[in-house]
Short mmCIF file of N, CA, C and O in Angstrom, two decimals:
data_model
loop_
_atom_site.label_atom_id
_atom_site.label_comp_id
_atom_site.label_asym_id
_atom_site.label_seq_id
_atom_site.Cartn_x
_atom_site.Cartn_y
_atom_site.Cartn_z
N MET J 24 0.85 -1.17 0.00
CA MET J 24 0.00 0.00 0.00
C MET J 24 0.90 1.23 0.00
O MET J 24 1.92 1.27 0.66
N ASN J 25 0.48 2.21 -0.73
CA ASN J 25 1.17 3.49 -0.77
C ASN J 25 1.11 4.13 0.63
O ASN J 25 0.05 4.16 1.25
N PRO J 26 2.24 4.62 1.15
CA PRO J 26 2.22 5.21 2.50
C PRO J 26 1.24 6.37 2.65
O PRO J 26 0.62 6.52 3.70
N SER J 27 1.07 7.16 1.62
CA SER J 27 0.13 8.28 1.75
C SER J 27 -1.31 7.77 1.85
O SER J 27 -2.12 8.37 2.57
N VAL J 28 -1.63 6.69 1.17
CA VAL J 28 -2.97 6.11 1.27
C VAL J 28 -3.18 5.54 2.67
O VAL J 28 -4.26 5.68 3.26
N GLY J 29 -2.16 4.90 3.21
CA GLY J 29 -2.26 4.36 4.57
C GLY J 29 -2.49 5.45 5.60
O GLY J 29 -3.32 5.30 6.50
N VAL J 30 -1.76 6.53 5.48
CA VAL J 30 -1.95 7.65 6.40
C VAL J 30 -3.34 8.25 6.25
O VAL J 30 -4.00 8.57 7.23
N LEU J 31 -3.80 8.38 5.02
CA LEU J 31 -5.13 8.90 4.78
C LEU J 31 -6.20 7.99 5.40
O LEU J 31 -7.16 8.48 6.00
N LEU J 32 -6.04 6.68 5.29
CA LEU J 32 -7.01 5.76 5.90
C LEU J 32 -7.00 5.87 7.42
O LEU J 32 -8.05 5.81 8.06
N VAL J 33 -5.83 6.04 8.01
CA VAL J 33 -5.77 6.21 9.47
C VAL J 33 -6.46 7.50 9.89
O VAL J 33 -7.23 7.51 10.86
N VAL J 34 -6.24 8.56 9.15
CA VAL J 34 -6.88 9.84 9.48
C VAL J 34 -8.40 9.74 9.33
O VAL J 34 -9.15 10.22 10.18
N VAL J 35 -8.86 9.09 8.27
CA VAL J 35 -10.30 8.91 8.07
C VAL J 35 -10.88 8.06 9.20
O VAL J 35 -11.97 8.35 9.71
N GLY J 36 -10.17 7.02 9.59
CA GLY J 36 -10.63 6.19 10.70
C GLY J 36 -10.72 6.95 12.00
O GLY J 36 -11.69 6.81 12.76
N ILE J 37 -9.74 7.79 12.27
CA ILE J 37 -9.77 8.61 13.49
C ILE J 37 -10.92 9.58 13.44
O ILE J 37 -11.66 9.75 14.43
N LEU J 38 -11.11 10.22 12.30
CA LEU J 38 -12.23 11.17 12.19
C LEU J 38 -13.58 10.47 12.28
O LEU J 38 -14.54 11.01 12.82
N LEU J 39 -13.65 9.25 11.75
CA LEU J 39 -14.92 8.53 11.74
C LEU J 39 -15.29 7.99 13.11
O LEU J 39 -16.46 7.99 13.49
N PHE J 40 -14.30 7.53 13.89
CA PHE J 40 -14.61 6.84 15.13
C PHE J 40 -14.21 7.58 16.41
O PHE J 40 -14.70 7.25 17.48
N LEU J 41 -13.34 8.58 16.31
CA LEU J 41 -12.89 9.27 17.52
C LEU J 41 -13.18 10.76 17.53
O LEU J 41 -12.74 11.47 18.42
N SER J 42 -13.89 11.24 16.55
CA SER J 42 -14.15 12.68 16.47
C SER J 42 -15.32 13.08 17.37
O SER J 42 -16.10 12.24 17.80
N PRO J 43 -15.46 14.37 17.64
CA PRO J 43 -16.60 14.85 18.42
C PRO J 43 -17.92 14.69 17.68
O PRO J 43 -18.98 14.86 18.27
N LEU J 44 -17.88 14.38 16.40
CA LEU J 44 -19.11 14.18 15.65
C LEU J 44 -19.82 12.87 15.99
O LEU J 44 -21.02 12.74 15.75
N VAL J 45 -19.11 11.93 16.58
CA VAL J 45 -19.71 10.63 16.89
C VAL J 45 -20.88 10.76 17.86
O VAL J 45 -21.96 10.23 17.59
N PRO J 46 -20.74 11.46 18.99
CA PRO J 46 -21.91 11.61 19.88
C PRO J 46 -23.05 12.40 19.22
O PRO J 46 -24.22 12.11 19.46
N TRP J 47 -22.69 13.37 18.39
CA TRP J 47 -23.72 14.15 17.71
C TRP J 47 -24.53 13.27 16.76
O TRP J 47 -25.76 13.34 16.74
N VAL J 48 -23.85 12.44 15.98
CA VAL J 48 -24.56 11.54 15.07
C VAL J 48 -25.39 10.55 15.86
O VAL J 48 -26.50 10.19 15.45
N ALA J 49 -24.89 10.11 17.00
CA ALA J 49 -25.64 9.17 17.83
C ALA J 49 -26.93 9.78 18.36
O ALA J 49 -27.93 9.08 18.53
N THR J 50 -26.94 11.09 18.62
CA THR J 50 -28.15 11.72 19.12
C THR J 50 -29.10 12.11 17.99
O THR J 50 -30.31 12.09 18.16
N VAL J 51 -28.55 12.44 16.83
CA VAL J 51 -29.38 12.85 15.70
C VAL J 51 -30.07 11.65 15.06
O VAL J 51 -31.25 11.70 14.74
N ALA J 52 -29.33 10.59 14.86
CA ALA J 52 -29.87 9.40 14.20
C ALA J 52 -29.60 8.19 15.08
O ALA J 52 -28.62 7.47 14.87
N PRO J 53 -30.44 7.93 16.05
CA PRO J 53 -30.16 6.85 16.99
C PRO J 53 -30.53 5.46 16.47
O PRO J 53 -30.92 4.60 17.24
N ALA J 54 -30.43 5.24 15.17
CA ALA J 54 -30.73 3.92 14.64
C ALA J 54 -29.66 2.94 15.09
O ALA J 54 -28.48 3.27 15.19
N TRP J 55 -30.06 1.72 15.35
CA TRP J 55 -29.14 0.72 15.87
C TRP J 55 -28.09 0.32 14.85
O TRP J 55 -27.03 -0.17 15.20
N TRP J 56 -28.35 0.54 13.57
CA TRP J 56 -27.44 0.06 12.54
C TRP J 56 -26.37 1.08 12.13
O TRP J 56 -25.49 0.77 11.33
N TRP J 57 -26.39 2.30 12.68
CA TRP J 57 -25.39 3.31 12.31
C TRP J 57 -23.95 2.89 12.60
O TRP J 57 -23.09 3.09 11.76
N PRO J 58 -23.65 2.32 13.77
CA PRO J 58 -22.25 1.89 13.99
C PRO J 58 -21.80 0.82 13.00
O PRO J 58 -20.67 0.83 12.53
N PHE J 59 -22.72 -0.08 12.65
CA PHE J 59 -22.37 -1.12 11.68
C PHE J 59 -22.16 -0.53 10.29
O PHE J 59 -21.28 -0.97 9.56
N ALA J 60 -22.94 0.46 9.94
CA ALA J 60 -22.77 1.12 8.65
C ALA J 60 -21.45 1.87 8.59
O ALA J 60 -20.77 1.87 7.56
N ALA J 61 -21.06 2.50 9.68
CA ALA J 61 -19.79 3.21 9.71
C ALA J 61 -18.62 2.25 9.56
O ALA J 61 -17.69 2.50 8.79
N TRP J 62 -18.67 1.13 10.27
CA TRP J 62 -17.61 0.13 10.13
C TRP J 62 -17.59 -0.45 8.73
O TRP J 62 -16.52 -0.67 8.14
N ALA J 63 -18.75 -0.73 8.16
CA ALA J 63 -18.80 -1.28 6.80
C ALA J 63 -18.24 -0.31 5.78
O ALA J 63 -17.52 -0.71 4.85
N ALA J 64 -18.54 0.97 5.94
CA ALA J 64 -18.00 1.97 5.02
C ALA J 64 -16.49 2.06 5.14
O ALA J 64 -15.78 2.17 4.13
N PHE J 65 -15.97 1.99 6.36
CA PHE J 65 -14.52 2.05 6.55
C PHE J 65 -13.84 0.82 5.98
O PHE J 65 -12.80 0.91 5.32
N ILE J 66 -14.41 -0.35 6.18
CA ILE J 66 -13.85 -1.58 5.63
C ILE J 66 -13.92 -1.56 4.11
O ILE J 66 -12.97 -1.98 3.42
N ALA J 67 -15.00 -1.05 3.55
CA ALA J 67 -15.11 -0.94 2.09
C ALA J 67 -14.06 0.03 1.54
O ALA J 67 -13.48 -0.22 0.47
N LEU J 68 -13.80 1.11 2.24
CA LEU J 68 -12.78 2.05 1.83
C LEU J 68 -11.40 1.40 1.81
O LEU J 68 -10.62 1.59 0.87
N ILE J 69 -11.10 0.60 2.81
CA ILE J 69 -9.83 -0.13 2.84
C ILE J 69 -9.77 -1.13 1.70
O ILE J 69 -8.74 -1.27 1.04
N ALA J 70 -10.86 -1.85 1.45
CA ALA J 70 -10.88 -2.83 0.36
C ALA J 70 -10.66 -2.17 -0.99
O ALA J 70 -9.92 -2.69 -1.83
N VAL J 71 -11.27 -1.03 -1.20
CA VAL J 71 -11.10 -0.32 -2.48
C VAL J 71 -9.66 0.16 -2.62
O VAL J 71 -9.09 0.10 -3.71
N SER J 72 -9.07 0.60 -1.53
CA SER J 72 -7.68 1.09 -1.62
C SER J 72 -6.70 -0.05 -1.87
O SER J 72 -5.61 0.18 -2.37
N MET J 73 -7.07 -1.28 -1.53
CA MET J 73 -6.18 -2.42 -1.73
C MET J 73 -6.41 -3.13 -3.06
O MET J 73 -5.71 -4.09 -3.37
N MET J 74 -7.35 -2.67 -3.87
CA MET J 74 -7.67 -3.36 -5.12
C MET J 74 -6.51 -3.33 -6.12
O MET J 74 -6.32 -4.28 -6.86
N ASN J 75 -5.72 -2.29 -6.14
CA ASN J 75 -4.64 -2.17 -7.11
C ASN J 75 -3.33 -2.74 -6.59
O ASN J 75 -2.31 -2.60 -7.24
N ARG J 76 -3.36 -3.39 -5.47
CA ARG J 76 -2.15 -3.94 -4.88
C ARG J 76 -1.75 -5.21 -5.61
O ARG J 76 -2.58 -6.06 -5.91
N ARG J 77 -0.46 -5.33 -5.88
CA ARG J 77 0.05 -6.55 -6.50
C ARG J 77 1.11 -7.15 -5.61
O ARG J 77 1.99 -6.46 -5.10
N ASP J 78 1.06 -8.45 -5.42
CA ASP J 78 2.09 -9.13 -4.65
C ASP J 78 3.30 -9.36 -5.55
O ASP J 78 3.17 -9.67 -6.72
N PRO J 79 4.50 -9.25 -4.96
CA PRO J 79 5.70 -9.45 -5.79
C PRO J 79 5.91 -10.89 -6.16
O PRO J 79 5.43 -11.79 -5.63
#
């Protein structure tokens, strides 16, 4: 993986799961499936970033 893509994924993960927006989203949309959707979106982002990877 390109180091810049890895850093970008870490930053997106921190913003998605550790930002002050998390409690706000929890109060605005208290659906039970929101945490699962956030994890699925993050995992899909990682999968898309790994699609062009080639093993030596």
